[in-house]
mmCIF file of C-alpha atoms in Angstrom:
data_model
loop_
_atom_site.group_PDB
_atom_site.id
_atom_site.type_symbol
_atom_site.label_atom_id
_atom_site.label_comp_id
_atom_site.label_asym_id
_atom_site.label_seq_id
_atom_site.Cartn_x
_atom_site.Cartn_y
_atom_site.Cartn_z
ATOM 1 C CA MET A 126 16.064 14.567 221.595
ATOM 2 C CA LYS A 127 13.726 14.811 218.526
ATOM 3 C CA ILE A 128 15.965 11.989 216.279
ATOM 4 C CA ARG A 129 16.926 14.117 212.271
ATOM 5 C CA ILE A 130 15.716 10.257 210.875
ATOM 6 C CA LEU A 131 12.389 10.493 212.575
ATOM 7 C CA ALA A 132 11.572 13.744 211.130
ATOM 8 C CA GLY A 133 12.237 12.625 207.905
ATOM 9 C CA ALA A 134 10.485 9.624 208.096
ATOM 10 C CA VAL A 135 6.981 12.272 209.624
ATOM 11 C CA ALA A 136 7.484 14.380 206.450
ATOM 12 C CA LEU A 137 8.180 11.554 203.773
ATOM 13 C CA ALA A 138 5.125 9.757 205.371
ATOM 14 C CA SER A 139 3.105 12.927 205.507
ATOM 15 C CA THR A 140 0.664 13.819 201.902
ATOM 16 C CA VAL A 141 -1.196 16.006 202.809
ATOM 17 C CA ALA A 142 0.121 20.203 204.067
ATOM 18 C CA LEU A 143 -0.543 21.054 207.753
ATOM 19 C CA SER A 144 -2.446 24.699 207.974
ATOM 20 C CA GLY A 145 0.205 27.482 207.921
ATOM 21 C CA CYS A 146 -1.376 29.556 210.499
ATOM 22 C CA GLY A 147 -0.931 26.346 212.979
ATOM 23 C CA TYR A 148 -4.609 27.190 214.899
ATOM 24 C CA LEU A 149 -7.978 24.932 214.360
ATOM 25 C CA PRO A 150 -10.838 27.149 215.278
ATOM 26 C CA GLY A 151 -13.432 24.800 217.719
ATOM 27 C CA ALA A 152 -17.023 24.919 216.050
ATOM 28 C CA GLY A 153 -18.264 24.229 219.540
ATOM 29 C CA SER A 154 -19.574 26.205 222.177
ATOM 30 C CA GLY A 155 -17.484 24.298 224.827
ATOM 31 C CA SER A 156 -16.776 25.668 228.697
ATOM 32 C CA SER A 157 -13.371 24.793 227.905
ATOM 33 C CA THR A 158 -11.041 25.045 225.747
ATOM 34 C CA VAL A 159 -7.651 22.360 225.760
ATOM 35 C CA THR A 160 -4.914 23.651 223.641
ATOM 36 C CA VAL A 161 -2.469 21.195 222.656
ATOM 37 C CA TRP A 162 1.464 21.778 221.283
ATOM 38 C CA LEU A 163 1.638 18.797 217.943
ATOM 39 C CA MET A 164 4.511 19.334 215.967
ATOM 40 C CA LYS A 165 4.143 20.298 212.313
ATOM 41 C CA GLY A 166 3.675 16.640 210.142
ATOM 42 C CA SER A 167 3.505 14.658 212.962
ATOM 43 C CA ALA A 168 -0.845 13.987 211.444
ATOM 44 C CA SER A 169 -2.729 15.294 209.034
ATOM 45 C CA GLN A 170 -5.305 18.094 208.777
ATOM 46 C CA SER A 171 -8.074 15.854 207.977
ATOM 47 C CA PHE A 172 -7.041 13.065 211.032
ATOM 48 C CA LEU A 173 -6.884 16.260 213.413
ATOM 49 C CA ASP A 174 -10.233 17.315 211.799
ATOM 50 C CA ARG A 175 -11.976 13.847 212.146
ATOM 51 C CA PHE A 176 -10.590 13.554 216.284
ATOM 52 C CA LYS A 177 -11.664 17.017 216.647
ATOM 53 C CA LYS A 178 -15.041 16.033 215.496
ATOM 54 C CA SER A 179 -15.410 12.578 216.622
ATOM 55 C CA TYR A 180 -13.820 14.399 220.564
ATOM 56 C CA GLU A 181 -16.355 17.270 221.291
ATOM 57 C CA ALA A 182 -19.224 15.698 220.177
ATOM 58 C CA GLU A 183 -18.854 13.230 222.684
ATOM 59 C CA HIS A 184 -17.098 15.472 225.169
ATOM 60 C CA PRO A 185 -19.306 18.594 224.982
ATOM 61 C CA SER A 186 -18.292 20.842 227.161
ATOM 62 C CA VAL A 187 -14.848 20.705 225.754
ATOM 63 C CA GLU A 188 -13.337 22.643 222.622
ATOM 64 C CA LEU A 189 -9.700 20.950 221.138
ATOM 65 C CA GLU A 190 -7.399 23.912 220.147
ATOM 66 C CA PHE A 191 -4.049 22.554 218.727
ATOM 67 C CA ILE A 192 -1.366 24.520 218.015
ATOM 68 C CA LEU A 193 1.441 23.565 215.515
ATOM 69 C CA GLN A 194 5.092 23.989 216.125
ATOM 70 C CA GLU A 195 8.096 23.292 214.716
ATOM 71 C CA TRP A 196 11.218 20.823 215.752
ATOM 72 C CA GLY A 197 13.896 23.002 215.630
ATOM 73 C CA GLY A 198 13.976 25.333 218.741
ATOM 74 C CA ILE A 199 10.982 23.429 220.470
ATOM 75 C CA GLY A 200 13.488 22.243 223.587
ATOM 76 C CA PRO A 201 13.434 26.090 224.924
ATOM 77 C CA LYS A 202 9.899 26.574 223.955
ATOM 78 C CA VAL A 203 8.901 23.721 226.360
ATOM 79 C CA LEU A 204 10.707 24.996 228.802
ATOM 80 C CA LYS A 205 9.913 27.828 229.117
ATOM 81 C CA ALA A 206 6.341 27.193 228.826
ATOM 82 C CA LEU A 207 6.215 24.186 231.674
ATOM 83 C CA ASP A 208 8.247 27.063 233.607
ATOM 84 C CA GLY A 209 5.457 29.721 232.595
ATOM 85 C CA ASP A 210 1.992 30.603 234.209
ATOM 86 C CA ASP A 211 -0.107 29.498 230.351
ATOM 87 C CA ALA A 212 1.686 26.084 229.275
ATOM 88 C CA PRO A 213 -0.811 24.123 226.693
ATOM 89 C CA ASP A 214 -2.531 21.350 228.831
ATOM 90 C CA VAL A 215 -0.737 18.668 226.349
ATOM 91 C CA ILE A 216 2.285 18.723 224.417
ATOM 92 C CA GLU A 217 3.711 16.208 221.881
ATOM 93 C CA VAL A 218 7.437 16.150 222.164
ATOM 94 C CA GLY A 219 9.210 13.704 220.971
ATOM 95 C CA ASN A 220 10.472 10.249 222.902
ATOM 96 C CA THR A 221 14.031 11.002 224.226
ATOM 97 C CA GLN A 222 12.837 14.268 225.057
ATOM 98 C CA VAL A 223 10.998 13.657 228.549
ATOM 99 C CA ALA A 224 13.974 13.374 230.895
ATOM 100 C CA GLN A 225 14.918 16.461 229.825
ATOM 101 C CA TYR A 226 11.334 18.218 230.751
ATOM 102 C CA ALA A 227 10.519 15.254 233.664
ATOM 103 C CA GLU A 228 13.700 16.636 235.307
ATOM 104 C CA THR A 229 12.126 20.114 235.842
ATOM 105 C CA GLY A 230 9.052 18.549 237.503
ATOM 106 C CA GLU A 231 6.709 20.504 235.903
ATOM 107 C CA LEU A 232 5.008 17.431 234.152
ATOM 108 C CA ARG A 233 1.881 15.784 235.258
ATOM 109 C CA ASP A 234 2.915 11.545 236.009
ATOM 110 C CA LEU A 235 0.127 9.729 233.705
ATOM 111 C CA THR A 236 1.602 6.480 236.165
ATOM 112 C CA LEU A 237 -2.092 5.693 237.250
ATOM 113 C CA GLU A 238 -3.828 6.561 233.684
ATOM 114 C CA SER A 239 -1.058 3.926 232.054
ATOM 115 C CA ILE A 240 -1.833 1.360 233.842
ATOM 116 C CA ARG A 241 -5.580 1.824 234.547
ATOM 117 C CA ASP A 242 -6.190 3.215 231.558
ATOM 118 C CA LEU A 243 -3.893 2.456 228.370
ATOM 119 C CA GLY A 244 -2.611 -0.843 228.907
ATOM 120 C CA GLY A 245 0.901 0.466 229.076
ATOM 121 C CA GLU A 246 2.250 -2.805 229.934
ATOM 122 C CA ASP A 247 1.950 -3.219 226.601
ATOM 123 C CA TRP A 248 3.157 -0.114 225.043
ATOM 124 C CA LEU A 249 6.692 -0.495 222.146
ATOM 125 C CA PRO A 250 9.391 -0.552 225.201
ATOM 126 C CA GLY A 251 11.212 2.510 222.536
ATOM 127 C CA LEU A 252 8.376 4.497 223.595
ATOM 128 C CA ALA A 253 7.223 3.919 226.900
ATOM 129 C CA ASP A 254 10.540 3.533 228.666
ATOM 130 C CA PRO A 255 12.180 6.654 227.688
ATOM 131 C CA GLY A 256 8.573 8.191 228.796
ATOM 132 C CA LYS A 257 9.540 6.745 232.319
ATOM 133 C CA VAL A 258 12.101 8.768 234.562
ATOM 134 C CA ASN A 259 12.530 7.333 238.409
ATOM 135 C CA GLY A 260 10.316 4.684 237.642
ATOM 136 C CA ALA A 261 7.497 7.088 237.054
ATOM 137 C CA GLN A 262 5.262 7.721 233.265
ATOM 138 C CA TYR A 263 5.370 10.930 232.370
ATOM 139 C CA GLY A 264 5.568 10.523 228.454
ATOM 140 C CA ILE A 265 2.730 8.367 226.762
ATOM 141 C CA PRO A 266 3.786 6.834 223.649
ATOM 142 C CA TRP A 267 1.518 8.197 220.119
ATOM 143 C CA TYR A 268 3.790 6.876 217.585
ATOM 144 C CA ALA A 269 6.604 5.148 216.676
ATOM 145 C CA ALA A 270 8.762 4.696 213.413
ATOM 146 C CA ASN A 271 12.424 2.600 212.598
ATOM 147 C CA ARG A 272 15.238 1.360 210.347
ATOM 148 C CA VAL A 273 13.874 -1.095 208.315
ATOM 149 C CA VAL A 274 16.226 -2.696 204.958
ATOM 150 C CA ILE A 275 14.874 -1.028 201.676
ATOM 151 C CA TYR A 276 16.418 -3.661 198.663
ATOM 152 C CA ASN A 277 16.864 -3.490 195.021
ATOM 153 C CA LYS A 278 14.634 -6.412 194.377
ATOM 154 C CA ASP A 279 16.014 -6.580 190.820
ATOM 155 C CA LEU A 280 19.452 -6.814 191.967
ATOM 156 C CA PHE A 281 18.587 -10.020 194.498
ATOM 157 C CA ALA A 282 16.569 -10.825 191.051
ATOM 158 C CA GLU A 283 19.729 -11.062 189.395
ATOM 159 C CA ALA A 284 21.262 -12.593 192.430
ATOM 160 C CA GLY A 285 19.368 -15.754 192.276
ATOM 161 C CA ILE A 286 18.282 -14.176 195.923
ATOM 162 C CA THR A 287 14.690 -15.713 196.366
ATOM 163 C CA GLU A 288 14.204 -16.051 200.558
ATOM 164 C CA LEU A 289 14.905 -12.531 202.383
ATOM 165 C CA PRO A 290 17.580 -12.800 205.568
ATOM 166 C CA LYS A 291 16.206 -13.639 208.592
ATOM 167 C CA THR A 292 19.122 -14.031 210.276
ATOM 168 C CA ARG A 293 22.439 -11.782 210.994
ATOM 169 C CA ALA A 294 24.552 -14.800 209.253
ATOM 170 C CA GLU A 295 21.849 -15.025 206.505
ATOM 171 C CA TRP A 296 22.318 -11.114 205.674
ATOM 172 C CA VAL A 297 26.330 -11.505 205.644
ATOM 173 C CA ASP A 298 25.794 -13.847 202.876
ATOM 174 C CA ILE A 299 23.744 -12.251 200.564
ATOM 175 C CA SER A 300 25.717 -9.037 201.323
ATOM 176 C CA GLU A 301 28.413 -10.716 200.017
ATOM 177 C CA ARG A 302 26.827 -12.118 196.705
ATOM 178 C CA LEU A 303 25.246 -9.113 195.578
ATOM 179 C CA ASN A 304 28.766 -7.085 196.559
ATOM 180 C CA THR A 305 30.038 -8.526 193.308
ATOM 181 C CA ALA A 306 30.351 -6.608 189.194
ATOM 182 C CA GLY A 307 31.133 -2.844 190.240
ATOM 183 C CA ARG A 308 27.600 -3.507 191.962
ATOM 184 C CA GLN A 309 27.291 -3.051 196.119
ATOM 185 C CA GLY A 310 25.765 -5.539 198.450
ATOM 186 C CA VAL A 311 25.182 -3.193 201.247
ATOM 187 C CA TYR A 312 25.583 1.093 201.077
ATOM 188 C CA LEU A 313 26.134 1.644 205.029
ATOM 189 C CA ALA A 314 27.946 4.858 206.137
ATOM 190 C CA GLY A 315 30.355 5.283 208.668
ATOM 191 C CA GLN A 316 29.175 6.870 210.995
ATOM 192 C CA ASN A 317 25.443 5.881 211.097
ATOM 193 C CA TRP A 318 25.731 5.591 214.890
ATOM 194 C CA TYR A 319 21.843 5.098 214.786
ATOM 195 C CA VAL A 320 22.682 1.477 213.116
ATOM 196 C CA LEU A 321 25.699 0.508 215.225
ATOM 197 C CA ALA A 322 23.173 1.226 217.924
ATOM 198 C CA GLY A 323 20.910 -1.202 216.966
ATOM 199 C CA PHE A 324 24.220 -3.908 216.537
ATOM 200 C CA ILE A 325 25.363 -3.079 220.087
ATOM 201 C CA TRP A 326 22.182 -3.610 221.967
ATOM 202 C CA ASP A 327 21.396 -6.693 219.563
ATOM 203 C CA GLU A 328 24.457 -7.989 221.499
ATOM 204 C CA GLY A 329 23.355 -7.656 225.090
ATOM 205 C CA GLY A 330 25.822 -3.869 225.477
ATOM 206 C CA GLU A 331 24.579 -0.233 225.657
ATOM 207 C CA LEU A 332 26.135 2.559 224.236
ATOM 208 C CA ALA A 333 26.053 4.230 227.836
ATOM 209 C CA ASP A 334 23.987 2.521 231.581
ATOM 210 C CA ASP A 335 24.081 3.891 234.998
ATOM 211 C CA SER A 336 23.581 0.275 236.247
ATOM 212 C CA GLY A 337 26.051 1.433 239.005
ATOM 213 C CA GLY A 338 24.396 4.540 239.749
ATOM 214 C CA ASP A 339 25.856 7.508 237.560
ATOM 215 C CA TRP A 340 25.936 7.171 233.481
ATOM 216 C CA GLN A 341 29.046 6.140 231.858
ATOM 217 C CA GLY A 342 29.499 5.844 228.270
ATOM 218 C CA ALA A 343 30.148 1.921 227.931
ATOM 219 C CA LEU A 344 31.133 1.388 223.925
ATOM 220 C CA ASP A 345 34.285 -0.209 225.232
ATOM 221 C CA SER A 346 32.133 -2.912 226.361
ATOM 222 C CA PRO A 347 32.322 -7.060 225.592
ATOM 223 C CA ALA A 348 29.157 -7.075 224.042
ATOM 224 C CA ALA A 349 29.502 -3.459 222.614
ATOM 225 C CA LEU A 350 32.671 -4.056 221.203
ATOM 226 C CA ARG A 351 30.934 -7.426 219.140
ATOM 227 C CA GLY A 352 28.605 -4.976 218.000
ATOM 228 C CA MET A 353 31.235 -2.410 216.217
ATOM 229 C CA ASP A 354 32.665 -5.821 215.034
ATOM 230 C CA PHE A 355 29.647 -6.756 213.379
ATOM 231 C CA TYR A 356 28.899 -3.362 211.808
ATOM 232 C CA LYS A 357 32.220 -2.614 210.353
ATOM 233 C CA THR A 358 31.513 -6.585 208.354
ATOM 234 C CA LEU A 359 28.625 -4.825 206.804
ATOM 235 C CA GLN A 360 30.308 -1.734 206.002
ATOM 236 C CA ALA A 361 32.720 -3.221 203.811
ATOM 237 C CA PHE A 362 30.060 -4.941 201.515
ATOM 238 C CA GLY A 363 30.279 -0.914 200.113
ATOM 239 C CA ASP A 364 31.545 1.918 199.417
ATOM 240 C CA GLY A 365 29.790 3.661 202.057
ATOM 241 C CA PRO A 366 32.642 6.714 203.396
ATOM 242 C CA LYS A 367 33.804 5.653 206.474
ATOM 243 C CA ASP A 368 34.303 9.235 208.268
ATOM 244 C CA ALA A 369 30.609 10.702 207.530
ATOM 245 C CA ASP A 370 27.200 9.508 207.860
ATOM 246 C CA GLU A 371 24.094 8.833 206.252
ATOM 247 C CA GLN A 372 23.700 12.537 205.192
ATOM 248 C CA THR A 373 27.034 13.348 202.862
ATOM 249 C CA PRO A 374 26.153 11.918 200.357
ATOM 250 C CA PRO A 375 22.409 11.105 201.223
ATOM 251 C CA GLU A 376 22.151 7.593 201.165
ATOM 252 C CA THR A 377 19.385 7.834 199.314
ATOM 253 C CA ASP A 378 21.005 9.734 195.977
ATOM 254 C CA VAL A 379 23.370 7.236 196.373
ATOM 255 C CA PHE A 380 20.769 4.039 196.407
ATOM 256 C CA ALA A 381 18.840 5.698 193.411
ATOM 257 C CA GLY A 382 21.713 5.396 190.918
ATOM 258 C CA GLY A 383 20.566 1.284 190.782
ATOM 259 C CA GLU A 384 24.114 -0.475 191.390
ATOM 260 C CA VAL A 385 23.347 -0.242 195.578
ATOM 261 C CA ALA A 386 21.388 -3.409 196.349
ATOM 262 C CA GLN A 387 20.944 -2.617 200.055
ATOM 263 C CA ILE A 388 20.601 0.604 202.244
ATOM 264 C CA ILE A 389 18.762 0.399 206.073
ATOM 265 C CA SER A 390 16.379 3.950 206.603
ATOM 266 C CA VAL A 391 13.505 4.413 207.582
ATOM 267 C CA PRO A 392 10.508 3.549 204.184
ATOM 268 C CA GLY A 393 9.435 6.937 203.566
ATOM 269 C CA SER A 394 13.227 6.526 202.299
ATOM 270 C CA ALA A 395 12.246 5.280 199.686
ATOM 271 C CA ALA A 396 9.857 8.482 198.107
ATOM 272 C CA LEU A 397 12.819 10.255 197.704
ATOM 273 C CA ILE A 398 14.814 7.164 195.926
ATOM 274 C CA GLU A 399 11.922 7.103 193.514
ATOM 275 C CA GLN A 400 12.151 11.112 193.370
ATOM 276 C CA GLN A 401 15.768 10.528 192.246
ATOM 277 C CA ASN A 402 15.179 7.779 189.667
ATOM 278 C CA PRO A 403 11.447 6.701 188.678
ATOM 279 C CA GLU A 404 12.376 3.790 187.248
ATOM 280 C CA LEU A 405 12.864 2.195 190.541
ATOM 281 C CA LYS A 406 9.137 2.701 191.412
ATOM 282 C CA GLY A 407 7.622 -0.627 192.321
ATOM 283 C CA LYS A 408 11.096 -2.262 192.377
ATOM 284 C CA LEU A 409 11.958 -1.904 196.092
ATOM 285 C CA GLY A 410 11.240 -3.892 198.620
ATOM 286 C CA TYR A 411 11.899 -3.683 202.695
ATOM 287 C CA PHE A 412 12.345 -6.171 205.231
ATOM 288 C CA PRO A 413 13.262 -5.586 209.680
ATOM 289 C CA VAL A 414 16.539 -5.641 210.268
ATOM 290 C CA PRO A 415 17.550 -9.218 211.033
ATOM 291 C CA GLY A 416 18.816 -10.684 214.360
ATOM 292 C CA ARG A 417 21.068 -13.034 216.090
ATOM 293 C CA SER A 418 18.510 -15.934 215.190
ATOM 294 C CA ALA A 419 15.492 -16.558 213.338
ATOM 295 C CA LYS A 420 13.445 -16.057 216.024
ATOM 296 C CA LYS A 421 12.768 -12.160 216.356
ATOM 297 C CA PRO A 422 14.165 -9.157 214.006
ATOM 298 C CA GLY A 423 17.366 -7.199 215.140
ATOM 299 C CA ALA A 424 16.979 -4.422 217.430
ATOM 300 C CA VAL A 425 16.470 -0.853 216.182
ATOM 301 C CA PHE A 426 16.622 2.667 217.546
ATOM 302 C CA THR A 427 12.740 3.437 217.849
ATOM 303 C CA GLY A 428 12.206 6.845 216.915
ATOM 304 C CA GLY A 429 8.750 8.490 217.897
ATOM 305 C CA SER A 430 6.357 10.939 219.933
ATOM 306 C CA ASP A 431 5.300 11.021 223.446
ATOM 307 C CA LEU A 432 2.623 12.845 224.833
ATOM 308 C CA ILE A 433 3.090 14.214 228.274
ATOM 309 C CA VAL A 434 1.034 16.877 230.274
ATOM 310 C CA PRO A 435 1.657 19.716 232.292
ATOM 311 C CA GLU A 436 1.921 19.961 236.181
ATOM 312 C CA ASP A 437 0.057 23.497 236.307
ATOM 313 C CA ALA A 438 -1.955 23.465 233.071
ATOM 314 C CA ASP A 439 -5.033 25.348 233.224
ATOM 315 C CA HIS A 440 -7.560 22.252 232.145
ATOM 316 C CA ARG A 441 -4.824 19.254 233.238
ATOM 317 C CA GLY A 442 -8.014 16.730 233.854
ATOM 318 C CA GLU A 443 -8.971 17.812 230.239
ATOM 319 C CA GLY A 444 -5.998 17.171 229.205
ATOM 320 C CA ILE A 445 -5.032 14.416 229.849
ATOM 321 C CA GLU A 446 -8.310 12.587 228.993
ATOM 322 C CA VAL A 447 -7.290 13.844 225.461
ATOM 323 C CA VAL A 448 -4.002 11.961 225.587
ATOM 324 C CA LYS A 449 -5.991 8.458 226.873
ATOM 325 C CA ALA A 450 -7.633 9.360 223.530
ATOM 326 C CA LEU A 451 -4.703 9.943 220.881
ATOM 327 C CA ALA A 452 -3.115 6.936 222.837
ATOM 328 C CA GLY A 453 -6.132 4.471 222.633
ATOM 329 C CA GLU A 454 -6.825 2.090 220.250
ATOM 330 C CA LYS A 455 -9.972 3.363 218.274
ATOM 331 C CA TRP A 456 -7.006 7.061 217.373
ATOM 332 C CA GLN A 457 -4.355 4.581 217.384
ATOM 333 C CA THR A 458 -5.626 2.593 214.392
ATOM 334 C CA GLU A 459 -6.385 5.818 212.110
ATOM 335 C CA LEU A 460 -3.290 7.328 212.979
ATOM 336 C CA ALA A 461 -1.075 4.707 211.880
ATOM 337 C CA ARG A 462 -3.309 3.960 208.646
ATOM 338 C CA ALA A 463 -3.438 7.957 207.739
ATOM 339 C CA MET A 464 0.396 8.642 208.411
ATOM 340 C CA SER A 465 1.955 4.893 208.237
ATOM 341 C CA TYR A 466 3.341 5.096 210.959
ATOM 342 C CA VAL A 467 3.601 2.498 214.169
ATOM 343 C CA PRO A 468 0.981 2.732 216.604
ATOM 344 C CA ASN A 469 1.609 2.439 220.264
ATOM 345 C CA LYS A 470 1.399 -1.359 221.020
ATOM 346 C CA PRO A 471 2.972 -4.091 219.339
ATOM 347 C CA ALA A 472 -1.228 -5.863 218.306
ATOM 348 C CA LEU A 473 -2.088 -2.558 216.839
ATOM 349 C CA ALA A 474 0.259 -3.231 214.093
ATOM 350 C CA LYS A 475 -2.515 -5.675 212.280
ATOM 351 C CA ALA A 476 -3.580 -1.847 211.146
ATOM 352 C CA VAL A 477 -0.534 -1.704 208.594
ATOM 353 C CA GLU A 478 -0.311 -4.982 207.245
ATOM 354 C CA GLY A 479 -1.239 -3.220 203.744
ATOM 355 C CA GLN A 480 1.219 -1.529 203.489
ATOM 356 C CA GLU A 481 4.792 -3.613 202.816
ATOM 357 C CA GLY A 482 7.391 -0.978 204.332
ATOM 358 C CA THR A 483 5.316 0.038 206.983
ATOM 359 C CA ALA A 484 5.012 -3.452 208.267
ATOM 360 C CA ALA A 485 8.366 -4.512 207.950
ATOM 361 C CA MET A 486 9.064 -0.978 210.228
ATOM 362 C CA ALA A 487 6.578 -2.526 212.635
ATOM 363 C CA GLU A 488 7.956 -5.809 212.927
ATOM 364 C CA GLY A 489 11.001 -4.255 213.638
ATOM 365 C CA ALA A 490 9.859 -1.778 216.725
ATOM 366 C CA ALA A 491 8.699 -4.955 218.651
ATOM 367 C CA GLU A 492 12.873 -5.349 218.922
ATOM 368 C CA GLY A 493 13.077 -1.290 219.635
ATOM 369 C CA ARG A 494 15.194 0.633 221.836
ATOM 370 C CA ALA A 495 15.640 4.287 222.831
ATOM 371 C CA THR A 496 18.897 6.321 223.915
ATOM 372 C CA PRO A 497 20.207 6.463 227.099
ATOM 373 C CA ASN A 498 17.354 8.017 229.238
ATOM 374 C CA SER A 499 19.268 10.820 230.445
ATOM 375 C CA PRO A 500 18.931 14.502 230.767
ATOM 376 C CA PHE A 501 22.162 15.269 229.638
ATOM 377 C CA TRP A 502 21.662 12.394 226.473
ATOM 378 C CA ALA A 503 20.988 15.600 224.202
ATOM 379 C CA ALA A 504 24.775 16.619 224.958
ATOM 380 C CA VAL A 505 26.473 14.007 224.120
ATOM 381 C CA GLU A 506 24.615 14.033 220.810
ATOM 382 C CA ALA A 507 25.391 17.677 220.266
ATOM 383 C CA ASP A 508 29.245 16.958 220.078
ATOM 384 C CA ASN A 509 28.796 13.368 219.042
ATOM 385 C CA PRO A 510 31.901 11.015 220.440
ATOM 386 C CA ILE A 511 30.856 7.976 218.864
ATOM 387 C CA LYS A 512 30.369 9.026 215.667
ATOM 388 C CA PRO A 513 34.603 10.001 215.009
ATOM 389 C CA TYR A 514 34.940 6.103 217.337
ATOM 390 C CA MET A 515 33.775 4.905 214.532
ATOM 391 C CA THR A 516 35.838 5.987 211.717
ATOM 392 C CA ALA A 517 38.936 5.827 213.895
ATOM 393 C CA VAL A 518 38.076 2.091 214.072
ATOM 394 C CA LEU A 519 36.654 1.208 210.780
ATOM 395 C CA GLU A 520 40.364 2.874 209.592
ATOM 396 C CA GLY A 521 41.830 0.934 211.192
ATOM 397 C CA GLY A 522 42.111 1.723 214.705
ATOM 398 C CA ASP A 523 42.453 -0.209 217.901
ATOM 399 C CA PRO A 524 38.591 -1.134 218.544
ATOM 400 C CA ALA A 525 39.032 -0.752 222.359
ATOM 401 C CA GLU A 526 41.366 1.767 222.412
ATOM 402 C CA GLU A 527 38.810 3.931 220.655
ATOM 403 C CA ALA A 528 35.848 2.703 222.500
ATOM 404 C CA LYS A 529 37.749 3.735 225.650
ATOM 405 C CA LYS A 530 38.057 7.377 224.818
ATOM 406 C CA ALA A 531 34.993 7.594 222.976
ATOM 407 C CA SER A 532 32.656 6.394 226.330
ATOM 408 C CA ASP A 533 35.096 8.706 228.568
ATOM 409 C CA ARG A 534 34.266 12.025 226.530
ATOM 410 C CA ILE A 535 30.214 10.246 226.872
ATOM 411 C CA THR A 536 30.448 9.914 230.841
ATOM 412 C CA SER A 537 32.035 13.530 230.936
ATOM 413 C CA LYS A 538 29.026 14.828 229.388
ATOM 414 C CA LEU A 539 26.642 12.784 230.725
ATOM 415 C CA ILE A 540 28.027 14.340 234.484
ATOM 416 C CA THR A 541 28.718 17.764 233.100
ATOM 417 C CA GLY A 542 25.707 18.340 230.376
#
């Protein structure tokens, strides 16, 4: 499914409004009109215009038609299109939505193209893995976004912190030092389960796994419990509510008050912070979520988009060629620079080296992961048992008992949907 935080990142990254009608008329006289559904906010009008002009010049027999969709209600709309006789030729979907659509049997298997033409072995795992179902690559990674640590440079300087943390131990140390004199070292809401997921993955745990053949909740594994324990340690260095998520109240509003040293969010959140408090403009910094060792950053949830091709599309072959262009090096680089996204391969991250927040995001994306690749994971998130589990532990409940209860609820959802 498309993740809320990514949708926020996309909206903040985009500075050019997309056309209200959602249609980009082609100027060419090509014999084939390739219809591409993209989500509003994913690419600027300028990028789409440049891509269209270039692609049609190189493919005179093709005319591109971009139709822009809203994220709200997109799932049923895509499923209906896949089941109908008039499916678009290419569809942008959330990276974690691919399994749901692949289950219909109506997606083109793009494994050959991913290996032969696109160097799929080098893709970010957080985009590539959820696009693969039962060994077949149905979703082609398009772009990614993930959380980083946003920090107040003035508060770091006042605390005498001159080196950014590279390890969890260093991170805990500076957060404790910053959590003094009425200031919060880290503002971390009690139910920010995407952040928890990264800590669990860092410990070698999972939210759920299918290693035994069927999906099972896994919050009660020793590794997952260690991840929750670290979350509890970090959450204590601030006044984040134990019974609410990062939107209640919005963590950007809290940070904008000037007394919070760090939050864990997408780089685009800086724009909201600066809108709330213009005095913080130029005073915000970014670093990847630290890992257990300095060798690599911590694991993070990767949100983003993949491109899929319906099996029964009228111009399926031409659609595959458009996907290959959008996911290839030239236009990946263009998109990353235009929209401050993470490109689909770590080797292309040099495209955003001059953008501090995006560069930190790209560094962390190399250790990115996605939610369990079950077609029923959306049902888990719809009535998310991870959130009350976190609150129960933070309020003093027994971690093992609470994790077992939450894991059982996850298992039930993954069986029945």
